[in-house]
């Protein structure tokens, strides 16, 4: 099968590209590299020993998309490309709405033009909003608390409308919980710009000495130790979920939302503990106030993905921490080391 992967140079996209290639698929990667580095693409090739076409292109540029679809035979699209920083989305909402929503509209228009109706979309558990009723299942009412979350919610709705208008569409809306971890090779992983917003990359940077200490956002939630509880999911399990969703999309029609999580929640303090075990280092932290907009507890009911996609997360918290740690110590500055090498070899 030949799959267009938008955002394929990014964190989840790069891991999914590895799994797609290992399963014998052809891929075409589209990314504008606004939040990723070309080295990730070199490393996908290195891990898999396989080559693929890369277009440094922007979803907002319809002509570029038209070129990609006319130069390649595409059976399905996995659509990761989007901006994802919650805080930034509050500061520059128009940019988020334009990039994520307009980008998806243009992608769907071009797909229709070329008769490609199979789509796997990166949604998020953020579409459950402030829902208190855990485990979170797909039938719960949705909501959003910030512009980023609203882009995911609006795109889900748009994709449902697109299918109502033309029932050739077959779409999986994958609602990821908290993706963490890295490929076991230690060659690809999460490479946030600047100071990380998310817990695990923050912990890894504290552990490696790049940041002085972790700030734990609140210990007065109604959880066992008072800190926030989340459903952390290994990025390689998540990548595997995309292959299962793709299979489903290829032999059915309609729009289906699936939670991709482990079904197990861990608190911030439990994550610190697991990371100390994995790294052999102690992690300094202080408790500060709650982060505005955070919920206390979030974990998935993933039984629909199990029943309909035959997908179950295989990896546990120790795998997640070990693999995140391996990626961090092998690449203390993310993909930056390779860029320095490149510059040197050019001069
Ligand atoms: P990422 O930023 O690492 O990857 C997204 C990629 O999309 C980047 O490489 C970026 O350069 C590219 N991109 C952005 N806008 C583009 C555009 N207009 N045209 C072309 N390329 C563009 O993020 P990720 O963590 O891999 O997330 C992938 C998807 O999953 C995103 O849609 C994100 O919202 C969603 N998601 C992520 C998480 C998470 O915590 N990482 C959780 C739930 C959902
Ligand atoms: C996890 C827990 C924090 C950082 C976010 C987005 C969501 C989705 C995934 C894309 C919480 C606590 C965190 C820190 C801390 N992204 N924490 N100190 O908030 O569940 O989800 O990323 O769709 O939309 O909102 O993930 O990793 O930021 O936080 O104490 O420095 O760690 O309060 O309990 P979150 P997170």
Coordinates of C-alpha atoms and ligand atoms in Angstrom, one line a residue:
X1 CA 0.0 0.0 0.0
X2 CA 1.1 3.6 -0.7
X3 CA 0.5 6.0 2.1
X4 CA 0.9 9.8 2.3
X5 CA 2.1 10.7 5.8
X6 CA 1.5 14.4 6.6
X7 CA 3.7 15.6 9.4
X8 CA 5.9 12.5 9.0
X9 CA 9.0 14.2 10.2
X10 CA 7.4 14.9 13.6
X11 CA 7.5 12.9 16.8
X12 CA 4.6 10.5 16.3
X13 CA 4.8 10.7 12.5
X14 CA 8.4 9.5 12.4
X15 CA 7.7 6.5 14.6
X16 CA 4.7 5.6 12.5
X17 CA 6.8 5.9 9.3
X18 CA 9.2 3.3 10.7
X19 CA 6.3 0.9 11.4
X20 CA 4.7 1.5 8.0
X21 CA 8.0 0.8 6.2
X22 CA 8.7 -2.3 8.4
X23 CA 5.3 -3.7 7.4
X24 CA 6.2 -3.4 3.7
X25 CA 4.2 -0.2 2.8
X26 CA 5.5 2.5 0.6
X27 CA 5.3 6.0 2.1
X28 CA 5.4 9.5 0.9
X29 CA 6.2 12.1 3.6
X30 CA 5.0 15.7 3.5
X31 CA 6.2 18.1 6.2
X32 CA 7.0 21.8 6.2
X33 CA 9.6 21.1 9.0
X34 CA 8.0 23.9 11.1
X35 CA 8.4 21.7 14.2
X36 CA 10.7 19.0 13.1
X37 CA 14.1 18.3 11.6
X38 CA 15.2 16.6 8.4
X39 CA 17.5 14.4 10.4
X40 CA 14.5 12.5 11.6
X41 CA 13.9 11.4 8.0
X42 CA 17.5 10.3 7.6
X43 CA 17.1 8.2 10.8
X44 CA 13.9 6.6 9.6
X45 CA 15.8 5.4 6.6
X46 CA 18.7 4.3 8.8
X47 CA 16.4 2.3 11.1
X48 CA 14.4 0.6 8.4
X49 CA 17.0 0.4 5.6
X50 CA 14.3 1.7 3.3
X51 CA 14.0 4.8 1.2
X52 CA 11.0 7.0 0.5
X53 CA 10.0 10.3 -1.1
X54 CA 10.0 13.4 1.0
X55 CA 8.3 16.7 0.1
X56 CA 9.1 19.8 2.2
X57 CA 5.7 21.2 1.6
X58 CA 3.0 23.1 3.4
X59 CA -0.5 21.8 3.7
X60 CA -1.7 25.4 3.2
X61 CA -0.2 25.4 -0.3
X62 CA -2.8 23.7 -2.5
X63 CA -0.5 23.6 -5.5
X64 CA 2.1 21.7 -3.6
X65 CA -0.4 19.2 -2.5
X66 CA -1.8 18.8 -6.1
X67 CA 1.8 18.1 -7.3
X68 CA 2.3 15.4 -4.6
X69 CA -1.0 13.7 -5.5
X70 CA -0.3 13.9 -9.2
X71 CA 3.3 12.5 -8.9
X72 CA 2.4 9.6 -6.6
X73 CA -0.2 6.9 -6.5
X74 CA -1.7 7.3 -3.0
X75 CA -4.1 4.8 -1.4
X76 CA -4.5 6.5 2.0
X77 CA -3.4 9.4 4.1
X78 CA -2.3 9.5 7.7
X79 CA -2.7 13.1 8.7
X80 CA -0.4 14.1 11.6
X81 CA 0.5 17.6 10.4
X82 CA -0.6 20.3 12.8
X83 CA 0.5 22.6 15.6
X84 CA 0.1 21.2 19.0
X85 CA 1.3 23.5 21.8
X86 CA -1.7 24.3 24.0
X87 CA -0.2 27.5 25.6
X88 CA 0.9 28.8 22.2
X89 CA -2.5 28.2 20.8
X90 CA -4.0 30.6 23.4
X91 CA -1.5 33.3 22.4
X92 CA -1.8 32.9 18.6
X93 CA -5.2 31.3 18.0
X94 CA -5.7 32.5 14.4
X95 CA -2.4 30.8 13.4
X96 CA -3.6 27.6 15.0
X97 CA -7.1 27.7 13.4
X98 CA -5.6 28.5 10.1
X99 CA -2.8 26.0 10.1
X100 CA -4.7 23.0 11.6
X101 CA -8.2 23.6 10.1
X102 CA -7.5 25.2 6.8
X103 CA -4.6 22.8 6.3
X104 CA -7.0 19.9 6.8
X105 CA -9.7 21.4 4.5
X106 CA -7.2 21.8 1.7
X107 CA -5.9 18.2 2.2
X108 CA -9.5 16.9 2.0
X109 CA -10.3 18.9 -1.1
X110 CA -7.2 17.6 -2.9
X111 CA -7.9 14.0 -1.7
X112 CA -11.4 14.3 -3.2
X113 CA -10.0 15.6 -6.4
X114 CA -7.8 12.6 -6.7
X115 CA -10.4 10.1 -5.5
X116 CA -8.5 9.2 -2.3
X117 CA -11.1 8.7 0.5
X118 CA -9.1 6.8 3.1
X119 CA -7.9 8.9 6.0
X120 CA -6.5 8.4 9.5
X121 CA -6.5 11.6 11.5
X122 CA -4.5 12.5 14.7
X123 CA -7.1 13.6 17.1
X124 CA -6.5 13.8 20.9
X125 CA -8.0 13.0 24.3
X126 CA -8.2 16.8 24.7
X127 CA -11.6 16.5 22.8
X128 CA -13.1 15.2 26.1
X129 CA -12.6 18.7 27.6
X130 CA -13.2 18.9 31.3
X131 CA -14.9 15.5 31.5
X132 CA -14.6 14.0 35.0
X133 CA -16.0 10.6 34.3
X134 CA -13.1 8.2 33.8
X135 CA -12.3 6.0 32.0
X136 CA -13.1 8.2 29.1
X137 CA -15.0 6.4 26.3
X138 CA -15.8 7.5 22.8
X139 CA -19.5 8.1 23.4
X140 CA -18.9 10.8 26.0
X141 CA -19.9 14.3 25.1
X142 CA -16.9 16.3 23.7
X143 CA -15.6 19.8 24.5
X144 CA -12.5 21.8 24.5
X145 CA -10.8 24.3 26.8
X146 CA -8.3 26.0 24.5
X147 CA -7.9 26.9 20.8
X148 CA -5.6 23.8 20.1
X149 CA -8.3 21.5 21.5
X150 CA -11.0 23.3 19.5
X151 CA -9.1 22.7 16.3
X152 CA -9.2 18.9 17.0
X153 CA -12.8 19.1 17.8
X154 CA -13.7 21.1 14.8
X155 CA -11.7 18.9 12.5
X156 CA -13.5 15.8 13.9
X157 CA -16.8 17.5 13.1
X158 CA -15.7 18.6 9.6
X159 CA -14.6 15.1 8.8
X160 CA -18.0 13.8 9.9
X161 CA -19.7 16.3 7.6
X162 CA -17.4 15.4 4.7
X163 CA -18.5 11.7 5.1
X164 CA -22.2 12.7 5.3
X165 CA -21.8 14.5 1.9
X166 CA -19.9 11.6 0.3
X167 CA -20.1 8.2 1.8
X168 CA -17.0 7.0 0.0
X169 CA -15.0 8.5 2.8
X170 CA -13.6 6.1 5.3
X171 CA -12.1 7.9 8.3
X172 CA -10.5 6.9 11.6
X173 CA -10.3 9.7 14.3
X174 CA -7.6 8.5 16.6
X175 CA -7.8 10.1 20.0
X176 CA -4.3 9.8 21.5
X177 CA -3.9 10.0 25.3
X178 CA -0.4 11.0 26.4
X179 CA 2.3 9.8 24.0
X180 CA 5.7 9.3 25.5
X181 CA 8.8 7.1 24.9
X182 CA 10.9 6.6 21.8
X183 CA 12.1 4.0 19.3
X184 CA 14.2 1.3 21.0
X185 CA 17.1 2.2 18.7
X186 CA 17.5 5.5 20.5
X187 CA 17.7 7.2 17.1
X188 CA 14.3 8.9 16.9
X189 CA 12.3 10.5 19.7
X190 CA 10.6 13.6 20.8
X191 CA 12.6 16.8 20.2
X192 CA 10.7 19.7 21.6
X193 CA 11.7 23.3 20.8
X194 CA 12.9 25.3 23.8
X195 CA 11.6 24.4 27.3
X196 CA 9.2 21.4 27.1
X197 CA 5.6 21.9 28.0
X198 CA 4.9 18.2 28.6
X199 CA 5.9 16.1 31.7
X200 CA 8.1 13.4 30.2
X201 CA 10.4 15.6 28.1
X202 CA 10.7 18.0 31.0
X203 CA 11.7 15.1 33.3
X204 CA 14.2 13.8 30.8
X205 CA 15.8 17.2 30.5
X206 CA 16.0 17.6 34.3
X207 CA 17.5 14.1 34.6
X208 CA 20.2 14.9 32.0
X209 CA 21.0 18.2 33.8
X210 CA 19.6 20.7 31.2
X211 CA 16.9 22.0 33.6
X212 CA 17.4 22.4 37.3
X213 CA 14.2 20.8 38.7
X214 CA 10.7 19.7 37.8
X215 CA 7.8 21.8 38.9
X216 CA 4.9 19.5 39.8
X217 CA 1.7 21.3 39.0
X218 CA -0.4 20.8 42.1
X219 CA -0.8 18.1 44.7
X220 CA -4.4 18.8 45.7
X221 CA -6.2 16.8 43.0
X222 CA -8.6 14.1 44.2
X223 CA -6.0 11.4 43.4
X224 CA -4.1 9.0 45.6
X225 CA -1.1 11.3 46.0
X226 CA -2.8 14.5 45.0
X227 CA -0.9 14.9 41.7
X228 CA -2.5 14.7 38.2
X229 CA -3.1 11.3 36.7
X230 CA -2.6 10.6 33.0
X231 CA -2.7 7.6 30.6
X232 CA 0.8 7.6 29.2
X233 CA 1.1 5.6 26.0
X234 CA 4.3 4.4 24.3
X235 CA 4.8 6.1 20.9
X236 CA 5.6 2.7 19.3
X237 CA 2.3 1.3 20.5
X238 CA 0.6 4.4 19.2
X239 CA 2.4 3.9 15.8
X240 CA 1.1 0.3 15.7
X241 CA -2.4 1.6 16.3
X242 CA -2.2 3.6 13.1
X243 CA -1.4 0.5 11.1
X244 CA -4.4 -1.3 12.6
X245 CA -6.6 1.8 12.0
X246 CA -5.4 1.9 8.4
X247 CA -6.5 -1.7 7.8
X248 CA -9.9 -0.9 9.2
X249 CA -10.2 2.2 7.1
X250 CA -9.2 0.3 3.9
X251 CA -12.0 -2.2 4.2
X252 CA -14.9 -0.2 5.6
X253 CA -16.6 3.2 5.2
X254 CA -17.8 5.8 7.6
X255 CA -16.2 7.8 10.4
X256 CA -15.1 6.2 13.7
X257 CA -13.4 7.6 16.7
X258 CA -11.0 5.4 18.7
X259 CA -9.2 6.1 22.0
X260 CA -5.6 5.0 21.9
X261 CA -4.4 4.6 25.5
X262 CA -3.4 1.9 27.9
X263 CA -6.3 2.3 30.2
X264 CA -3.9 2.8 33.2
X265 CA -3.4 6.2 34.8
X266 CA -0.2 7.2 36.5
X267 CA 0.3 10.2 38.8
X268 CA 3.1 12.8 38.3
X269 CA 4.9 11.3 41.4
X270 CA 4.6 7.8 40.0
X271 CA 6.1 9.0 36.8
X272 CA 9.0 10.6 38.7
X273 CA 9.5 7.3 40.5
X274 CA 9.5 5.2 37.4
X275 CA 11.9 7.6 35.7
X276 CA 14.3 7.4 38.7
X277 CA 14.2 3.6 38.3
X278 CA 14.9 3.8 34.6
X279 CA 17.7 6.3 34.7
X280 CA 19.3 5.5 38.0
X281 CA 19.2 9.2 38.9
X282 CA 17.2 11.1 41.4
X283 CA 14.9 13.8 40.0
X284 CA 14.7 17.0 42.0
X285 CA 11.2 18.5 42.1
X286 CA 9.1 21.0 43.9
X287 CA 5.3 21.2 44.2
X288 CA 3.8 24.4 42.9
X289 CA 0.3 25.6 42.1
X290 CA -2.0 23.8 39.6
X291 CA -1.4 24.7 36.0
X292 CA -4.5 26.6 34.7
X293 CA -6.7 24.4 32.5
X294 CA -5.4 21.1 33.8
X295 CA -7.8 18.3 34.8
X296 CA -7.1 16.0 37.7
X297 CA -7.5 12.6 36.0
X298 CA -7.6 11.3 32.5
X299 CA -7.3 7.7 31.3
X300 CA -8.8 5.8 28.4
X301 CA -11.4 3.1 27.9
X302 CA -9.7 1.6 24.8
X303 CA -12.0 -1.4 24.5
X304 CA -13.4 -0.1 21.1
X305 CA -9.9 -0.1 19.6
X306 CA -9.4 -3.6 21.0
X307 CA -12.7 -4.9 19.6
X308 CA -12.7 -3.1 16.2
X309 CA -9.0 -2.6 15.4
X310 CA -7.6 -5.6 17.3
X311 CA -5.2 -3.1 18.9
X312 CA -4.0 -3.2 22.5
X313 CA -1.0 -1.3 24.0
X314 CA 1.8 -3.7 24.7
X315 CA 4.3 -1.5 26.5
X316 CA 4.3 -0.5 30.2
X317 CA 5.6 2.5 32.2
X318 CA 9.1 1.0 32.6
X319 CA 9.4 0.6 28.8
X320 CA 8.2 4.2 28.3
X321 CA 10.7 5.6 30.8
X322 CA 13.7 3.5 29.6
X323 CA 13.1 4.4 26.0
X324 CA 12.6 8.1 26.7
X325 CA 15.8 8.0 28.7
X326 CA 17.8 6.2 26.0
X327 CA 16.7 8.8 23.5
X328 CA 17.6 11.7 25.8
X329 CA 21.1 10.4 26.8
X330 CA 22.0 9.5 23.2
X331 CA 20.7 12.8 21.9
X332 CA 21.1 15.4 24.7
X333 CA 20.3 18.2 22.2
X334 CA 17.8 16.3 20.1
X335 CA 18.6 16.2 16.4
X336 CA 20.9 19.2 16.8
X337 CA 24.1 17.2 16.8
X338 CA 23.5 16.0 13.3
X339 CA 23.0 19.5 12.1
X340 CA 26.3 20.6 13.5
X341 CA 28.0 17.7 11.8
X342 CA 26.3 18.6 8.5
X343 CA 27.4 22.2 8.8
X344 CA 31.0 21.1 9.4
X345 CA 31.1 18.7 6.5
X346 CA 29.9 21.5 4.2
X347 CA 32.5 24.0 5.1
Ligands
LIG1 P1 5.0 17.2 15.9 O1 5.0 18.7 16.1 O2 6.3 16.5 16.4 O3 4.6 16.7 14.5 C1 3.8 17.5 13.6 C2 4.5 17.7 12.3 O4 3.6 18.5 11.4 C3 5.8 18.5 12.5 O5 6.8 17.8 11.9 C4 5.5 19.9 11.7 O6 6.6 20.4 11.1 C5 4.4 19.4 10.7 N1 3.5 20.5 10.3 C6 2.7 21.3 11.1 N2 2.0 22.1 10.3 C7 2.2 21.8 9.0 C8 1.7 22.3 7.8 N3 0.9 23.3 7.7 N4 2.2 21.7 6.7 C9 3.1 20.7 6.7 N5 3.6 20.2 7.9 C10 3.2 20.7 9.0 O7 3.8 16.6 16.8 P2 3.4 15.1 17.2 O8 3.6 15.1 18.7 O9 4.1 14.2 16.4 O10 1.9 15.2 16.9 C11 1.4 14.7 15.7 C12 -0.1 14.9 15.7 O11 -0.7 14.3 16.8 C13 -0.5 16.4 15.8 O12 -1.6 16.6 14.9 C14 -0.9 16.6 17.2 O13 -1.9 17.6 17.4 C15 -1.5 15.2 17.5 N6 -1.4 14.8 19.0 C16 -0.2 14.9 19.6 C17 -0.2 14.6 20.9 C18 1.1 14.7 21.7 O14 1.1 14.8 22.9 N7 2.3 14.6 21.1 C19 -1.3 14.2 21.6 C20 -2.5 14.1 20.9 C21 -2.6 14.4 19.6
LIG2 C1 0.9 15.6 32.3 C2 0.7 15.8 33.8 C3 0.5 18.1 34.5 C4 4.5 19.3 33.1 C5 -1.1 17.8 27.0 C6 -2.1 18.5 26.2 C7 -3.0 17.6 25.4 C8 -2.2 16.5 24.6 C9 -1.0 16.0 25.5 C10 -2.0 17.0 22.3 C11 -0.3 16.8 34.2 C12 1.8 17.5 35.0 C13 3.3 18.6 33.4 C14 5.3 19.8 34.2 C15 3.8 18.8 35.8 N1 -1.5 17.1 23.5 N2 3.0 18.3 34.7 N3 4.9 19.5 35.5 O1 -1.6 18.2 30.1 O2 -2.2 15.8 30.0 O3 -1.8 17.0 27.9 O4 -0.3 17.0 26.1 O5 -3.1 16.7 22.0 O6 -3.8 18.3 24.6 O7 -2.9 19.3 27.0 O8 0.1 16.5 29.4 O9 2.5 16.1 29.8 O10 1.6 18.5 29.9 O11 1.0 16.9 31.7 O12 3.5 18.5 36.9 O13 6.3 20.5 34.0 O14 2.0 16.3 34.3 O15 -0.1 18.9 35.4 O16 -0.9 16.3 35.4 P1 -1.4 16.9 29.5 P2 1.4 17.0 30.1

